[in-house]
Amino acid sequence: MKTAGEKIAQLTSYDFTTAGIIDRAGIDSILVGDSASNVMAGNETTLPITIDEMIVYARGVARACKHCLVVCDMPFGSYQVSREEAVRNAIRIMKETGVDAVKLEGGTEMADTIRAIVAAGVPVEGHLGLTPQSIHKFGGYGLRAKEETEARQLLADAHALDQAGCFAITLEKVPAKLAAQVTSEVKAATIGIGAGPDTDGQVLVYADALGMTQGFKPKFLRHFADMAQCMTQGVQSYIDAVKTGNFPNAEESY
Ligand code: KIV
């Protein structure tokens, strides 16, 4: 798609039912992101989610998807300790879920690990810029690589991931101009979130994009639906129908 100049649309999903809707709507790729830690479990960060939890979410998504490419995040702690453990965990995710690829965060320091996972037959999407698993190192969720030194490092990291064999690279919260430069220089498809319009594709957390998340509206986010309002109305109609004795009616009874 990068070669053809066709933009890539990716959304997250973490369950069978939602993934089925997103897949049937025609999405190119679903990311079973470790944002499941926030969206599904209500944690403040992505750090607590375990590989066992990711496998449960990813299995449901993979089962639902008939068309799109499914990528599963490797959670914090599942690939940083050693290359062997990273390869073992990547293989475990592939074997136990049915996804098509894994994603992990980090730059040059992860290149050898990525090379080893790819050599084992597992496609890898990289992730640069704001990497939420390192949030305690950064100290916040602000824009990354706005200074020259960090921008130069990010460019070097993108080349390292490209050469290590990543088929795609997520670019999170980096200046649009830098994301455009990375996109033009690497073979991998760049998937932006808060990285401007010139990446090869875009990704959003589905609950944010569809207006389900309360009180979260960063500059890069657009609401493509108001699901919170739609669901609230549906729930209120149900409550009303139960309380008034309107539900179930004769046709809905045996
Ligand atoms: O976990 C996630 O949802 C992600 C996207 C925000 C890129 O990594």
PDB file of N, CA and C in Angstrom, residues 147-194:
ATOM      1  N   GLU A 147      13.003  18.878  19.742  1.00  0.00           N
ATOM      2  CA  GLU A 147      14.363  19.440  19.705  1.00  0.00           C
ATOM      3  C   GLU A 147      15.185  18.670  18.677  1.00  0.00           C
ATOM      4  N   GLU A 148      16.164  19.376  18.111  1.00  0.00           N
ATOM      5  CA  GLU A 148      16.997  18.847  17.026  1.00  0.00           C
ATOM      6  C   GLU A 148      17.683  17.513  17.389  1.00  0.00           C
ATOM      7  N   THR A 149      18.248  17.449  18.605  1.00  0.00           N
ATOM      8  CA  THR A 149      18.998  16.239  18.989  1.00  0.00           C
ATOM      9  C   THR A 149      18.074  15.020  19.023  1.00  0.00           C
ATOM     10  N   GLU A 150      16.890  15.188  19.634  1.00  0.00           N
ATOM     11  CA  GLU A 150      15.963  14.049  19.732  1.00  0.00           C
ATOM     12  C   GLU A 150      15.398  13.694  18.355  1.00  0.00           C
ATOM     13  N   ALA A 151      15.209  14.716  17.518  1.00  0.00           N
ATOM     14  CA  ALA A 151      14.695  14.465  16.160  1.00  0.00           C
ATOM     15  C   ALA A 151      15.713  13.653  15.361  1.00  0.00           C
ATOM     16  N   ARG A 152      17.002  14.024  15.506  1.00  0.00           N
ATOM     17  CA  ARG A 152      18.055  13.290  14.793  1.00  0.00           C
ATOM     18  C   ARG A 152      18.118  11.831  15.280  1.00  0.00           C
ATOM     19  N   GLN A 153      17.959  11.664  16.597  1.00  0.00           N
ATOM     20  CA  GLN A 153      17.971  10.306  17.175  1.00  0.00           C
ATOM     21  C   GLN A 153      16.791   9.491  16.647  1.00  0.00           C
ATOM     22  N   LEU A 154      15.612  10.138  16.563  1.00  0.00           N
ATOM     23  CA  LEU A 154      14.420   9.419  16.078  1.00  0.00           C
ATOM     24  C   LEU A 154      14.606   8.967  14.630  1.00  0.00           C
ATOM     25  N   LEU A 155      15.218   9.832  13.828  1.00  0.00           N
ATOM     26  CA  LEU A 155      15.481   9.490  12.427  1.00  0.00           C
ATOM     27  C   LEU A 155      16.431   8.281  12.352  1.00  0.00           C
ATOM     28  N   ALA A 156      17.485   8.303  13.180  1.00  0.00           N
ATOM     29  CA  ALA A 156      18.435   7.183  13.221  1.00  0.00           C
ATOM     30  C   ALA A 156      17.725   5.911  13.687  1.00  0.00           C
ATOM     31  N   ASP A 157      16.841   6.060  14.686  1.00  0.00           N
ATOM     32  CA  ASP A 157      16.092   4.900  15.196  1.00  0.00           C
ATOM     33  C   ASP A 157      15.195   4.310  14.098  1.00  0.00           C
ATOM     34  N   ALA A 158      14.546   5.192  13.336  1.00  0.00           N
ATOM     35  CA  ALA A 158      13.655   4.724  12.259  1.00  0.00           C
ATOM     36  C   ALA A 158      14.453   3.923  11.227  1.00  0.00           C
ATOM     37  N   HIS A 159      15.633   4.402  10.889  1.00  0.00           N
ATOM     38  CA  HIS A 159      16.477   3.658   9.938  1.00  0.00           C
ATOM     39  C   HIS A 159      16.915   2.315  10.532  1.00  0.00           C
ATOM     40  N   ALA A 160      17.217   2.317  11.843  1.00  0.00           N
ATOM     41  CA  ALA A 160      17.635   1.060  12.500  1.00  0.00           C
ATOM     42  C   ALA A 160      16.490   0.041  12.467  1.00  0.00           C
ATOM     43  N   LEU A 161      15.264   0.494  12.729  1.00  0.00           N
ATOM     44  CA  LEU A 161      14.106  -0.421  12.699  1.00  0.00           C
ATOM     45  C   LEU A 161      13.851  -0.922  11.283  1.00  0.00           C
ATOM     46  N   ASP A 162      13.995  -0.013  10.322  1.00  0.00           N
ATOM     47  CA  ASP A 162      13.794  -0.356   8.911  1.00  0.00           C
ATOM     48  C   ASP A 162      14.777  -1.460   8.505  1.00  0.00           C
ATOM     49  N   GLN A 163      16.043  -1.236   8.864  1.00  0.00           N
ATOM     50  CA  GLN A 163      17.068  -2.221   8.496  1.00  0.00           C
ATOM     51  C   GLN A 163      16.914  -3.529   9.261  1.00  0.00           C
ATOM     52  N   ALA A 164      16.347  -3.457  10.452  1.00  0.00           N
ATOM     53  CA  ALA A 164      16.126  -4.681  11.244  1.00  0.00           C
ATOM     54  C   ALA A 164      14.975  -5.512  10.687  1.00  0.00           C
ATOM     55  N   GLY A 165      14.180  -4.921   9.782  1.00  0.00           N
ATOM     56  CA  GLY A 165      13.138  -5.701   9.107  1.00  0.00           C
ATOM     57  C   GLY A 165      11.712  -5.362   9.489  1.00  0.00           C
ATOM     58  N   CYS A 166      11.488  -4.263  10.217  1.00  0.00           N
ATOM     59  CA  CYS A 166      10.103  -3.877  10.545  1.00  0.00           C
ATOM     60  C   CYS A 166       9.334  -3.618   9.251  1.00  0.00           C
ATOM     61  N   PHE A 167       8.096  -4.149   9.183  1.00  0.00           N
ATOM     62  CA  PHE A 167       7.265  -3.882   7.995  1.00  0.00           C
ATOM     63  C   PHE A 167       6.521  -2.564   8.161  1.00  0.00           C
ATOM     64  N   ALA A 168       6.404  -2.100   9.399  1.00  0.00           N
ATOM     65  CA  ALA A 168       5.704  -0.831   9.680  1.00  0.00           C
ATOM     66  C   ALA A 168       6.307  -0.215  10.932  1.00  0.00           C
ATOM     67  N   ILE A 169       6.142   1.095  11.055  1.00  0.00           N
ATOM     68  CA  ILE A 169       6.624   1.806  12.248  1.00  0.00           C
ATOM     69  C   ILE A 169       5.543   2.786  12.695  1.00  0.00           C
ATOM     70  N   THR A 170       5.061   2.622  13.919  1.00  0.00           N
ATOM     71  CA  THR A 170       4.145   3.608  14.507  1.00  0.00           C
ATOM     72  C   THR A 170       4.968   4.838  14.899  1.00  0.00           C
ATOM     73  N   LEU A 171       4.468   6.016  14.535  1.00  0.00           N
ATOM     74  CA  LEU A 171       5.107   7.265  14.954  1.00  0.00           C
ATOM     75  C   LEU A 171       4.104   8.013  15.815  1.00  0.00           C
ATOM     76  N   GLU A 172       4.362   8.087  17.118  1.00  0.00           N
ATOM     77  CA  GLU A 172       3.375   8.666  18.031  1.00  0.00           C
ATOM     78  C   GLU A 172       3.835  10.022  18.540  1.00  0.00           C
ATOM     79  N   LYS A 173       2.971  11.015  18.369  1.00  0.00           N
ATOM     80  CA  LYS A 173       3.166  12.373  18.906  1.00  0.00           C
ATOM     81  C   LYS A 173       4.544  12.945  18.589  1.00  0.00           C
ATOM     82  N   VAL A 174       4.815  13.092  17.303  1.00  0.00           N
ATOM     83  CA  VAL A 174       6.049  13.740  16.846  1.00  0.00           C
ATOM     84  C   VAL A 174       5.665  14.827  15.844  1.00  0.00           C
ATOM     85  N   PRO A 175       6.513  15.834  15.638  1.00  0.00           N
ATOM     86  CA  PRO A 175       6.170  16.894  14.692  1.00  0.00           C
ATOM     87  C   PRO A 175       5.898  16.335  13.288  1.00  0.00           C
ATOM     88  N   ALA A 176       4.915  16.929  12.606  1.00  0.00           N
ATOM     89  CA  ALA A 176       4.485  16.457  11.289  1.00  0.00           C
ATOM     90  C   ALA A 176       5.646  16.445  10.288  1.00  0.00           C
ATOM     91  N   LYS A 177       6.508  17.463  10.378  1.00  0.00           N
ATOM     92  CA  LYS A 177       7.615  17.567   9.419  1.00  0.00           C
ATOM     93  C   LYS A 177       8.605  16.408   9.590  1.00  0.00           C
ATOM     94  N   LEU A 178       8.868  16.062  10.826  1.00  0.00           N
ATOM     95  CA  LEU A 178       9.788  14.948  11.105  1.00  0.00           C
ATOM     96  C   LEU A 178       9.165  13.627  10.629  1.00  0.00           C
ATOM     97  N   ALA A 179       7.858  13.447  10.905  1.00  0.00           N
ATOM     98  CA  ALA A 179       7.167  12.220  10.470  1.00  0.00           C
ATOM     99  C   ALA A 179       7.200  12.100   8.947  1.00  0.00           C
ATOM    100  N   ALA A 180       7.060  13.224   8.262  1.00  0.00           N
ATOM    101  CA  ALA A 180       7.107  13.221   6.795  1.00  0.00           C
ATOM    102  C   ALA A 180       8.495  12.806   6.312  1.00  0.00           C
ATOM    103  N   GLN A 181       9.524  13.310   6.998  1.00  0.00           N
ATOM    104  CA  GLN A 181      10.890  12.962   6.603  1.00  0.00           C
ATOM    105  C   GLN A 181      11.150  11.473   6.814  1.00  0.00           C
ATOM    106  N   VAL A 182      10.743  10.956   7.980  1.00  0.00           N
ATOM    107  CA  VAL A 182      10.915   9.515   8.247  1.00  0.00           C
ATOM    108  C   VAL A 182      10.208   8.710   7.152  1.00  0.00           C
ATOM    109  N   THR A 183       8.964   9.100   6.854  1.00  0.00           N
ATOM    110  CA  THR A 183       8.147   8.379   5.865  1.00  0.00           C
ATOM    111  C   THR A 183       8.831   8.323   4.504  1.00  0.00           C
ATOM    112  N   SER A 184       9.451   9.429   4.123  1.00  0.00           N
ATOM    113  CA  SER A 184      10.085   9.456   2.798  1.00  0.00           C
ATOM    114  C   SER A 184      11.403   8.685   2.775  1.00  0.00           C
ATOM    115  N   GLU A 185      11.997   8.454   3.961  1.00  0.00           N
ATOM    116  CA  GLU A 185      13.321   7.825   3.980  1.00  0.00           C
ATOM    117  C   GLU A 185      13.302   6.321   4.254  1.00  0.00           C
ATOM    118  N   VAL A 186      12.202   5.800   4.863  1.00  0.00           N
ATOM    119  CA  VAL A 186      12.214   4.362   5.200  1.00  0.00           C
ATOM    120  C   VAL A 186      11.309   3.561   4.259  1.00  0.00           C
ATOM    121  N   LYS A 187      11.671   2.261   4.155  1.00  0.00           N
ATOM    122  CA  LYS A 187      10.882   1.340   3.336  1.00  0.00           C
ATOM    123  C   LYS A 187       9.615   0.907   4.077  1.00  0.00           C
ATOM    124  N   ALA A 188       9.717   0.802   5.402  1.00  0.00           N
ATOM    125  CA  ALA A 188       8.562   0.404   6.222  1.00  0.00           C
ATOM    126  C   ALA A 188       7.447   1.434   6.091  1.00  0.00           C
ATOM    127  N   ALA A 189       6.208   0.962   6.240  1.00  0.00           N
ATOM    128  CA  ALA A 189       5.063   1.882   6.234  1.00  0.00           C
ATOM    129  C   ALA A 189       5.005   2.588   7.589  1.00  0.00           C
ATOM    130  N   THR A 190       4.880   3.907   7.573  1.00  0.00           N
ATOM    131  CA  THR A 190       4.753   4.640   8.840  1.00  0.00           C
ATOM    132  C   THR A 190       3.271   4.839   9.149  1.00  0.00           C
ATOM    133  N   ILE A 191       2.930   4.582  10.402  1.00  0.00           N
ATOM    134  CA  ILE A 191       1.534   4.717  10.852  1.00  0.00           C
ATOM    135  C   ILE A 191       1.540   5.768  11.956  1.00  0.00           C
ATOM    136  N   GLY A 192       0.922   6.905  11.683  1.00  0.00           N
ATOM    137  CA  GLY A 192       1.007   8.023  12.624  1.00  0.00           C
ATOM    138  C   GLY A 192      -0.154   8.098  13.587  1.00  0.00           C
ATOM    139  N   ILE A 193       0.153   8.606  14.783  1.00  0.00           N
ATOM    140  CA  ILE A 193      -0.891   9.021  15.738  1.00  0.00           C
ATOM    141  C   ILE A 193      -0.365  10.313  16.356  1.00  0.00           C
ATOM    142  N   GLY A 194      -0.984  11.412  15.996  1.00  0.00           N
ATOM    143  CA  GLY A 194      -0.439  12.706  16.406  1.00  0.00           C
ATOM    144  C   GLY A 194       0.857  13.006  15.689  1.00  0.00           C
TER     145      GLY A 194
END
